Tab-separated table of C-alpha atoms and ligand atoms in Angstrom:
chain	number	residue	atom	x	y	z
A	1	UNK	CA	0.000	0.027	0.007
A	2	UNK	CA	1.635	3.240	-1.189
A	3	UNK	CA	0.990	6.271	1.036
A	4	UNK	CA	2.207	9.735	0.003
A	5	UNK	CA	4.598	11.291	2.555
A	6	UNK	CA	3.731	14.750	1.298
A	7	UNK	CA	0.648	16.905	0.945
A	8	UNK	CA	0.612	19.147	-2.070
A	9	UNK	CA	-1.863	21.802	-1.047
A	10	UNK	CA	-0.325	25.306	-0.527
A	11	UNK	CA	3.263	24.366	-1.225
A	12	UNK	CA	4.710	20.975	-0.262
A	13	UNK	CA	4.491	19.747	3.290
A	14	UNK	CA	4.823	16.440	5.100
A	15	UNK	CA	1.625	14.469	5.520
A	16	UNK	CA	1.815	14.053	9.345
A	17	UNK	CA	-0.549	11.083	9.356
A	18	UNK	CA	1.672	9.225	6.861
A	19	UNK	CA	4.859	9.894	8.877
A	20	UNK	CA	2.991	8.954	12.061
A	21	UNK	CA	1.632	5.731	10.530
A	22	UNK	CA	5.104	4.707	9.384
A	23	UNK	CA	6.577	5.433	12.825
A	24	UNK	CA	3.712	3.548	14.495
A	25	UNK	CA	4.206	0.500	12.188
A	26	UNK	CA	7.924	0.430	12.986
A	27	UNK	CA	7.267	0.696	16.746
A	28	UNK	CA	4.871	-2.222	16.383
A	29	UNK	CA	7.601	-4.347	14.837
A	30	UNK	CA	6.287	-4.151	11.228
A	31	UNK	CA	8.229	-3.514	8.055
A	32	UNK	CA	7.834	-0.383	5.912
A	33	UNK	CA	9.087	0.856	2.554
A	34	UNK	CA	11.129	3.991	3.336
A	35	UNK	CA	12.381	6.564	0.850
A	36	UNK	CA	16.024	7.672	1.184
A	37	UNK	CA	18.072	9.891	-1.125
A	38	UNK	CA	19.921	6.827	-2.519
A	39	UNK	CA	17.337	4.073	-2.975
A	40	UNK	CA	14.179	2.934	-1.119
A	41	UNK	CA	14.811	0.797	1.926
A	42	UNK	CA	12.804	-2.012	3.538
A	43	UNK	CA	12.909	-0.840	7.117
A	44	UNK	CA	12.426	-2.319	10.597
A	45	UNK	CA	13.303	-1.311	14.159
A	46	UNK	CA	16.969	-2.324	14.290
A	47	UNK	CA	16.718	-3.363	17.941
A	48	UNK	CA	13.735	-5.653	17.340
A	49	UNK	CA	15.202	-9.068	16.484
A	50	UNK	CA	11.901	-10.478	15.169
A	51	UNK	CA	11.234	-7.446	12.947
A	52	UNK	CA	14.774	-7.556	11.566
A	53	UNK	CA	14.472	-11.282	10.869
A	54	UNK	CA	11.313	-10.466	8.847
A	55	UNK	CA	13.436	-8.245	6.549
A	56	UNK	CA	15.743	-11.154	5.692
A	57	UNK	CA	12.718	-13.343	5.111
A	58	UNK	CA	10.877	-10.804	2.871
A	59	UNK	CA	13.990	-10.114	0.781
A	60	UNK	CA	15.098	-13.756	0.523
A	61	UNK	CA	18.438	-12.563	1.828
A	62	UNK	CA	20.763	-14.928	3.708
A	63	UNK	CA	20.710	-13.968	7.436
A	64	UNK	CA	24.489	-13.595	7.654
A	65	UNK	CA	24.507	-10.673	5.152
A	66	UNK	CA	24.565	-7.547	7.404
A	67	UNK	CA	22.061	-4.689	7.001
A	68	UNK	CA	22.658	-0.905	7.259
A	69	UNK	CA	21.093	0.841	10.308
A	70	UNK	CA	19.768	4.376	9.692
A	71	UNK	CA	19.945	6.981	12.428
A	72	UNK	CA	18.381	10.417	13.064
A	73	UNK	CA	20.257	13.585	12.136
A	74	UNK	CA	19.201	16.127	14.809
A	75	UNK	CA	22.544	15.796	16.610
A	76	UNK	CA	24.597	14.971	13.525
A	77	UNK	CA	23.791	11.293	14.044
A	78	UNK	CA	25.943	11.166	17.196
A	79	UNK	CA	23.398	9.718	19.700
A	80	UNK	CA	22.453	7.022	17.165
A	81	UNK	CA	26.167	6.190	16.674
A	82	UNK	CA	26.674	6.090	20.443
A	83	UNK	CA	23.775	3.670	20.746
A	84	UNK	CA	25.060	1.128	18.170
A	85	UNK	CA	28.819	1.668	17.928
A	86	UNK	CA	31.790	1.254	20.206
A	87	UNK	CA	35.027	3.167	19.695
A	88	UNK	CA	34.722	5.534	16.678
A	89	UNK	CA	38.083	6.300	15.084
A	90	UNK	CA	38.820	9.998	14.519
A	91	UNK	CA	38.841	9.605	10.713
A	92	UNK	CA	35.296	8.217	10.926
A	93	UNK	CA	34.254	11.213	12.998
A	94	UNK	CA	35.653	13.459	10.264
A	95	UNK	CA	33.637	11.605	7.618
A	96	UNK	CA	30.434	11.953	9.653
A	97	UNK	CA	31.002	15.671	9.985
A	98	UNK	CA	31.811	16.060	6.297
A	99	UNK	CA	29.049	13.866	4.744
A	100	UNK	CA	26.187	13.254	7.191
A	101	UNK	CA	23.326	13.444	6.655
A	102	UNK	CA	24.072	11.959	3.230
A	103	UNK	CA	24.785	8.915	1.088
A	104	UNK	CA	27.665	7.486	3.169
A	105	UNK	CA	27.635	4.361	5.304
A	106	UNK	CA	30.345	3.739	7.875
A	107	UNK	CA	31.173	0.301	9.205
A	108	UNK	CA	32.065	0.678	12.909
A	109	UNK	CA	32.770	-1.630	15.825
A	110	UNK	CA	29.403	-2.779	17.180
A	111	UNK	CA	28.518	-2.211	20.809
A	112	UNK	CA	27.936	-5.502	22.658
A	113	UNK	CA	24.303	-6.548	22.888
A	114	UNK	CA	22.840	-4.185	20.260
A	115	UNK	CA	21.850	-4.694	16.661
A	116	UNK	CA	23.295	-8.233	16.467
A	117	UNK	CA	20.650	-9.603	14.054
A	118	UNK	CA	20.846	-6.518	11.841
A	119	UNK	CA	24.626	-6.920	11.750
A	120	UNK	CA	24.229	-10.485	10.531
A	121	UNK	CA	26.151	-11.727	13.629
A	122	UNK	CA	29.288	-9.629	12.850
A	123	UNK	CA	30.943	-7.609	15.597
A	124	UNK	CA	30.725	-4.544	13.407
A	125	UNK	CA	27.712	-2.449	12.368
A	126	UNK	CA	26.942	-0.404	9.246
A	127	UNK	CA	25.516	3.074	10.157
A	128	UNK	CA	24.087	5.770	7.924
A	129	UNK	CA	22.388	9.061	8.569
A	130	UNK	CA	20.276	9.569	5.414
A	131	UNK	CA	19.563	13.035	4.014
A	132	UNK	CA	16.068	12.390	2.662
A	133	UNK	CA	13.651	14.625	4.590
A	134	UNK	CA	10.994	11.881	4.769
A	135	UNK	CA	13.478	9.325	6.203
A	136	UNK	CA	14.602	11.968	8.693
A	137	UNK	CA	11.004	12.801	9.692
A	138	UNK	CA	10.364	9.132	10.449
A	139	UNK	CA	13.719	8.594	12.262
A	140	UNK	CA	13.161	11.726	14.358
A	141	UNK	CA	9.599	10.765	15.242
A	142	UNK	CA	10.879	7.357	16.409
A	143	UNK	CA	13.243	9.059	18.873
A	144	UNK	CA	10.429	10.969	20.590
A	145	UNK	CA	9.441	9.122	23.780
A	146	UNK	CA	5.801	7.977	23.384
A	147	UNK	CA	3.797	6.843	26.294
A	148	UNK	CA	3.973	3.102	26.740
A	149	UNK	CA	6.207	2.723	23.671
A	150	UNK	CA	9.941	2.265	23.556
A	151	UNK	CA	12.173	4.782	21.778
A	152	UNK	CA	13.397	3.379	18.436
A	153	UNK	CA	17.086	4.244	17.979
A	154	UNK	CA	17.588	3.224	14.391
A	155	UNK	CA	15.928	1.612	11.395
A	156	UNK	CA	17.684	-1.320	9.734
A	157	UNK	CA	16.967	-1.022	6.052
A	158	UNK	CA	18.504	-2.845	3.131
A	159	UNK	CA	17.436	-1.795	-0.363
A	160	UNK	CA	13.746	-2.762	-0.784
A	161	UNK	CA	14.278	-5.329	-3.528
A	162	UNK	CA	14.412	-9.120	-3.620
A	163	UNK	CA	17.894	-10.441	-2.995
A	164	UNK	CA	20.177	-9.907	-6.020
A	165	UNK	CA	17.685	-7.788	-8.017
A	166	UNK	CA	17.752	-4.155	-9.077
A	167	UNK	CA	17.346	-1.678	-6.181
A	168	UNK	CA	14.104	0.449	-6.152
A	169	UNK	CA	14.257	4.195	-6.716
A	170	UNK	CA	10.479	4.883	-6.632
A	171	UNK	CA	7.655	3.768	-4.301
A	172	UNK	CA	6.134	2.015	-7.343
A	173	UNK	CA	9.295	-0.097	-7.735
A	174	UNK	CA	9.017	-1.219	-4.092
A	175	UNK	CA	5.308	-2.092	-4.579
A	176	UNK	CA	6.219	-4.225	-7.598
A	177	UNK	CA	8.989	-6.050	-5.724
A	178	UNK	CA	6.650	-6.877	-2.849
A	179	UNK	CA	3.407	-7.296	-4.834
A	180	UNK	CA	2.578	-10.409	-2.781
A	181	UNK	CA	2.657	-8.296	0.445
A	182	UNK	CA	-0.136	-5.757	-0.382
A	183	UNK	CA	-0.389	-4.565	3.243
A	184	UNK	CA	3.284	-3.419	3.320
A	185	UNK	CA	3.159	0.356	4.115
A	186	UNK	CA	5.282	2.135	1.493
A	187	UNK	CA	5.937	5.810	2.148
A	188	UNK	CA	6.136	7.613	-1.189
A	189	UNK	CA	8.822	10.290	-0.983
A	190	UNK	CA	9.219	10.701	-4.772
A	191	UNK	CA	12.045	9.409	-6.983
A	192	UNK	CA	15.410	9.012	-5.187
A	193	UNK	CA	17.733	11.863	-5.999
A	194	UNK	CA	21.057	9.932	-5.934
A	195	UNK	CA	19.730	6.694	-7.466
A	196	UNK	CA	22.460	4.232	-6.437
A	197	UNK	CA	23.203	2.945	-2.967
A	198	UNK	CA	25.436	4.755	-0.476
A	199	UNK	CA	29.241	4.644	-0.534
A	200	UNK	CA	30.364	2.196	2.170
A	201	UNK	CA	33.582	2.789	4.100
A	202	UNK	CA	34.837	0.224	6.600
A	203	UNK	CA	36.288	2.139	9.555
A	204	UNK	CA	37.338	-0.887	11.585
A	205	UNK	CA	40.689	-1.585	9.876
A	206	UNK	CA	42.795	1.313	11.049
A	207	UNK	CA	42.440	3.147	7.750
A	208	UNK	CA	39.358	3.747	5.579
A	209	UNK	CA	38.511	0.829	3.301
A	210	UNK	CA	36.146	1.327	0.311
A	211	UNK	CA	33.632	-1.524	0.324
A	212	UNK	CA	31.199	-0.078	-2.127
A	213	UNK	CA	31.568	3.003	-4.426
A	214	UNK	CA	28.685	5.479	-4.539
A	215	UNK	CA	27.897	9.157	-5.086
A	216	UNK	CA	30.524	10.257	-2.546
A	217	UNK	CA	33.758	9.293	-4.319
A	218	UNK	CA	36.844	7.720	-2.845
A	219	UNK	CA	38.697	10.985	-3.613
A	220	UNK	CA	36.127	13.004	-1.613
A	221	UNK	CA	36.457	10.513	1.316
A	222	UNK	CA	40.262	10.671	1.252
A	223	UNK	CA	40.214	14.467	1.092
A	224	UNK	CA	37.744	14.814	3.982
A	225	UNK	CA	39.753	12.692	6.411
A	226	UNK	CA	43.228	13.221	5.091
A	227	UNK	CA	43.801	9.419	4.823
A	228	UNK	CA	44.469	7.334	1.738
A	229	UNK	CA	41.918	4.609	1.150
A	230	UNK	CA	42.785	0.942	1.138
A	231	UNK	CA	40.990	-1.402	-1.261
A	232	UNK	CA	39.566	-4.774	-0.077
A	233	UNK	CA	42.104	-6.443	-2.364
A	234	UNK	CA	44.987	-4.695	-0.561
A	235	UNK	CA	43.493	-5.829	2.732
A	236	UNK	CA	43.447	-9.412	1.588
A	237	UNK	CA	47.045	-9.087	0.332
A	238	UNK	CA	47.911	-8.014	3.901
A	239	UNK	CA	46.345	-11.256	5.122
A	240	UNK	CA	43.150	-9.624	6.459
A	241	UNK	CA	39.927	-11.065	5.070
A	242	UNK	CA	37.485	-8.568	3.583
A	243	UNK	CA	34.106	-8.423	5.301
A	244	UNK	CA	31.127	-10.158	3.730
A	245	UNK	CA	28.839	-7.735	1.917
A	246	UNK	CA	26.041	-8.735	-0.350
A	247	UNK	CA	26.241	-5.487	-2.310
A	248	UNK	CA	29.827	-6.558	-2.983
A	249	UNK	CA	28.920	-9.943	-4.422
A	250	UNK	CA	30.168	-10.219	-7.985
A	251	UNK	CA	26.722	-10.758	-9.352
A	252	UNK	CA	24.059	-8.339	-8.081
A	253	UNK	CA	21.595	-5.710	-9.317
A	254	UNK	CA	20.511	-8.064	-12.047
A	255	UNK	CA	17.523	-7.440	-14.349
A	256	UNK	CA	15.874	-10.368	-16.124
A	257	UNK	CA	17.585	-9.570	-19.402
A	258	UNK	CA	21.199	-10.403	-19.931
A	259	UNK	CA	23.331	-7.265	-19.499
A	260	UNK	CA	26.570	-6.817	-21.445
A	261	UNK	CA	29.041	-3.938	-21.289
A	262	UNK	CA	30.785	-2.901	-24.549
A	263	UNK	CA	32.637	0.156	-25.755
A	264	UNK	CA	30.893	2.458	-28.248
A	265	UNK	CA	32.784	1.083	-31.252
A	266	UNK	CA	31.930	-2.529	-30.480
A	267	UNK	CA	28.309	-1.560	-30.013
A	268	UNK	CA	28.045	0.179	-33.367
A	269	UNK	CA	29.830	-2.742	-35.052
A	270	UNK	CA	27.381	-5.195	-33.481
A	271	UNK	CA	24.449	-3.054	-34.673
A	272	UNK	CA	25.858	-2.908	-38.253
A	273	UNK	CA	26.320	-6.671	-38.286
A	274	UNK	CA	22.760	-7.281	-37.138
A	275	UNK	CA	21.415	-5.114	-39.945
A	276	UNK	CA	17.614	-4.873	-40.211
A	277	UNK	CA	16.655	-8.370	-39.050
A	278	UNK	CA	17.509	-9.184	-35.507
A	279	UNK	CA	15.432	-12.327	-35.146
A	280	UNK	CA	12.900	-13.163	-37.846
A	281	UNK	CA	11.157	-15.638	-35.572
A	282	UNK	CA	10.583	-12.993	-32.889
A	283	UNK	CA	7.275	-11.083	-32.797
A	284	UNK	CA	6.920	-7.319	-33.227
A	285	UNK	CA	8.362	-6.622	-29.739
A	286	UNK	CA	11.841	-5.380	-28.984
A	287	UNK	CA	14.560	-8.028	-28.492
A	288	UNK	CA	17.640	-5.921	-27.704
A	289	UNK	CA	17.969	-2.654	-25.774
A	290	UNK	CA	21.044	-0.464	-26.113
A	291	UNK	CA	21.984	2.153	-23.490
A	292	UNK	CA	24.862	4.333	-24.642
A	293	UNK	CA	26.337	7.797	-24.053
A	294	UNK	CA	27.245	8.206	-27.753
A	295	UNK	CA	24.479	8.297	-30.368
A	296	UNK	CA	24.251	5.003	-32.338
A	297	UNK	CA	22.356	4.024	-35.478
A	298	UNK	CA	20.327	0.981	-36.318
A	299	UNK	CA	17.800	0.106	-39.001
A	300	UNK	CA	16.308	-2.734	-36.947
A	301	UNK	CA	12.877	-2.065	-35.492
A	302	UNK	CA	13.395	-4.649	-32.793
A	303	UNK	CA	16.249	-2.724	-31.235
A	304	UNK	CA	15.457	-0.058	-28.624
A	305	UNK	CA	18.081	2.702	-28.496
A	306	UNK	CA	18.327	4.734	-25.273
A	307	UNK	CA	20.832	7.432	-24.473
A	308	UNK	CA	22.758	7.416	-21.160
A	309	UNK	CA	23.381	10.855	-19.617
A	310	UNK	CA	26.936	12.078	-20.045
A	311	UNK	CA	27.024	13.361	-16.434
A	312	UNK	CA	27.844	10.605	-13.939
A	313	UNK	CA	25.431	11.891	-11.218
A	314	UNK	CA	22.553	12.175	-13.715
A	315	UNK	CA	23.407	8.691	-15.029
A	316	UNK	CA	23.306	7.293	-11.460
A	317	UNK	CA	20.003	9.012	-10.743
A	318	UNK	CA	18.235	7.196	-13.584
A	319	UNK	CA	20.257	3.968	-13.816
A	320	UNK	CA	18.031	1.512	-11.919
A	321	UNK	CA	14.851	3.079	-13.310
A	322	UNK	CA	16.133	2.667	-16.849
A	323	UNK	CA	17.198	-0.963	-16.218
A	324	UNK	CA	13.681	-1.693	-14.960
A	325	UNK	CA	12.056	0.115	-17.979
A	326	UNK	CA	14.222	-1.790	-20.463
A	327	UNK	CA	13.505	-5.023	-18.673
A	328	UNK	CA	9.776	-4.295	-18.855
A	329	UNK	CA	10.117	-4.288	-22.684
A	330	UNK	CA	10.925	-7.955	-22.254
A	331	UNK	CA	14.141	-7.659	-24.212
A	332	UNK	CA	16.506	-10.618	-24.010
A	333	UNK	CA	19.593	-8.467	-24.072
A	334	UNK	CA	20.573	-5.096	-22.692
A	335	UNK	CA	23.808	-3.833	-24.202
A	336	UNK	CA	25.367	-0.958	-22.276
A	337	UNK	CA	28.241	1.310	-23.222
A	338	UNK	CA	31.009	0.851	-20.656
A	339	UNK	CA	31.116	3.952	-18.453
A	340	UNK	CA	34.300	6.063	-18.394
A	341	UNK	CA	37.131	4.798	-16.251
A	342	UNK	CA	37.091	7.802	-13.913
A	343	UNK	CA	36.417	8.143	-10.170
A	344	UNK	CA	33.151	10.063	-10.806
A	345	UNK	CA	31.766	7.013	-12.660
A	346	UNK	CA	32.958	4.382	-10.072
A	347	UNK	CA	29.454	3.896	-8.579
A	348	UNK	CA	27.671	3.471	-11.930
A	349	UNK	CA	30.433	1.314	-13.376
A	350	UNK	CA	30.351	-0.894	-10.269
A	351	UNK	CA	26.590	-1.492	-10.471
A	352	UNK	CA	26.681	-2.164	-14.222
A	353	UNK	CA	29.578	-4.575	-13.936
A	354	UNK	CA	27.702	-6.542	-11.300
A	355	UNK	CA	24.501	-6.470	-13.339
A	356	UNK	CA	26.507	-7.878	-16.253
A	357	UNK	CA	27.965	-10.755	-14.201
A	358	UNK	CA	26.025	-14.038	-14.518
A	359	UNK	CA	24.400	-15.206	-11.292
A	360	UNK	CA	25.776	-18.749	-11.462
B	1	TXA	O1	22.008	3.529	0.108
B	1	TXA	C1	21.980	2.541	0.859
B	1	TXA	O2	22.934	2.181	1.548
B	1	TXA	C2	20.647	1.775	0.920
B	1	TXA	C3	19.607	2.714	1.592
B	1	TXA	C4	18.298	1.984	1.877
B	1	TXA	O3	20.134	3.213	2.753
B	1	TXA	N1	20.773	0.555	1.654
B	1	TXA	C5	21.449	-0.505	1.149
B	1	TXA	O4	21.403	-1.634	1.908
B	1	TXA	O5	21.999	-0.504	0.067
B	1	TXA	P1	21.800	-3.110	1.447
B	1	TXA	O6	21.472	-3.979	2.549
B	1	TXA	O7	21.182	-3.404	0.196
B	1	TXA	O8	23.318	-3.070	1.316
B	1	TXA	C6	24.027	-2.949	2.521
B	1	TXA	C7	25.449	-3.248	2.290
B	1	TXA	C8	25.697	-4.712	2.041
B	1	TXA	O9	26.661	-4.836	1.063
B	1	TXA	C9	26.139	-5.156	3.376
B	1	TXA	O10	26.819	-6.344	3.393
B	1	TXA	C10	26.971	-3.995	3.844
B	1	TXA	O11	26.160	-2.890	3.497
B	1	TXA	N2	27.082	-4.012	5.308
B	1	TXA	C11	26.223	-3.635	6.254
B	1	TXA	N3	26.688	-3.858	7.481
B	1	TXA	C12	27.926	-4.297	7.313
B	1	TXA	C13	28.963	-4.694	8.237
B	1	TXA	N4	28.784	-4.699	9.537
B	1	TXA	N5	30.157	-5.130	7.707
B	1	TXA	C14	30.293	-5.122	6.388
B	1	TXA	N6	29.393	-4.779	5.449
B	1	TXA	C15	28.225	-4.384	5.920
B	2	MG	MG1	20.802	-4.030	-1.765
């Protein structure tokens, strides 16, 4: 059930009943669909073990894959961090001051006895203070003491998609992922501005380790804390095992169609080779979709051409929506122009590379 988080009467305002209903559902141990600036999350009270277990169940996600816990921003996220995390290294403090609220998740040492199920049993915890005003309205409401109800310190929320599938960037995407759970309350906060999941930095290894690239680039992270980043590969080379992270599985973010990455020249050559007839036995529908930054030509009706924005942030904003739209054409193949090999494109390139990796 999609509920608008805004009222559009005289200007835009929060719909207080919608925010209240979401907070009430979370206090009661239920799941909700929650808008954030990156992607929509499937949220539950992070300190309610039963509710958190229901997230794993609904997503079909293995219970040892840790979830991100979202905290309120009124004090810069500090009280939420103090509730869930133990010692916070100074470089992590600097990253919080620089980027919170925002699309950055920090992995910190977990305080004993809190958030164990959300953390997938690890002794660390992923914390994020999201910037989306609707997410913040809910998180702040949950921190207000309500008679007879416990304070909720944080909301555990993975992306609101089935395990391994494309993350949702609209409330409608969430509804289609969980169509068999029609009573799931989904707060509609509009399309997500960033469009890909948060940058994840592991702060438990003595130096910042980039676990997942996102809108906040590795260069920005390094500049904000004055420390060079270590890659998970370098960690392993030092004999330290990299932490388990489902967003870092090789195959992830997969649409139904087979995704392939190619450079612009290879794409145009493939189109020229195909000529007008892609598959004579196929019906009138589209069989291949192309998503490229450069303009390409084809004379085949069965090929859908779509242009990728040339700005990395704009491309990230629409990426998952476009993958869903192309998938909805029921094409068998989605051929994508390989994004530029620059830091600004790291997040988009990472998601596309995973989408192009076979599941098996
Ligand atoms: O932008 C986002 O981060 C979105 C929105 C909803 O906030 N959330 C999201 O959650 O992408 P999810 O569960 O789809 O991805 C969480 C990632 C996973 O790769 C997970 O393994 C990693 O964070 N993670 C969480 N806690 C961790 C921990 N303690 N140690 C290592 N990785 C962790
Ligand atoms: Mg996810």
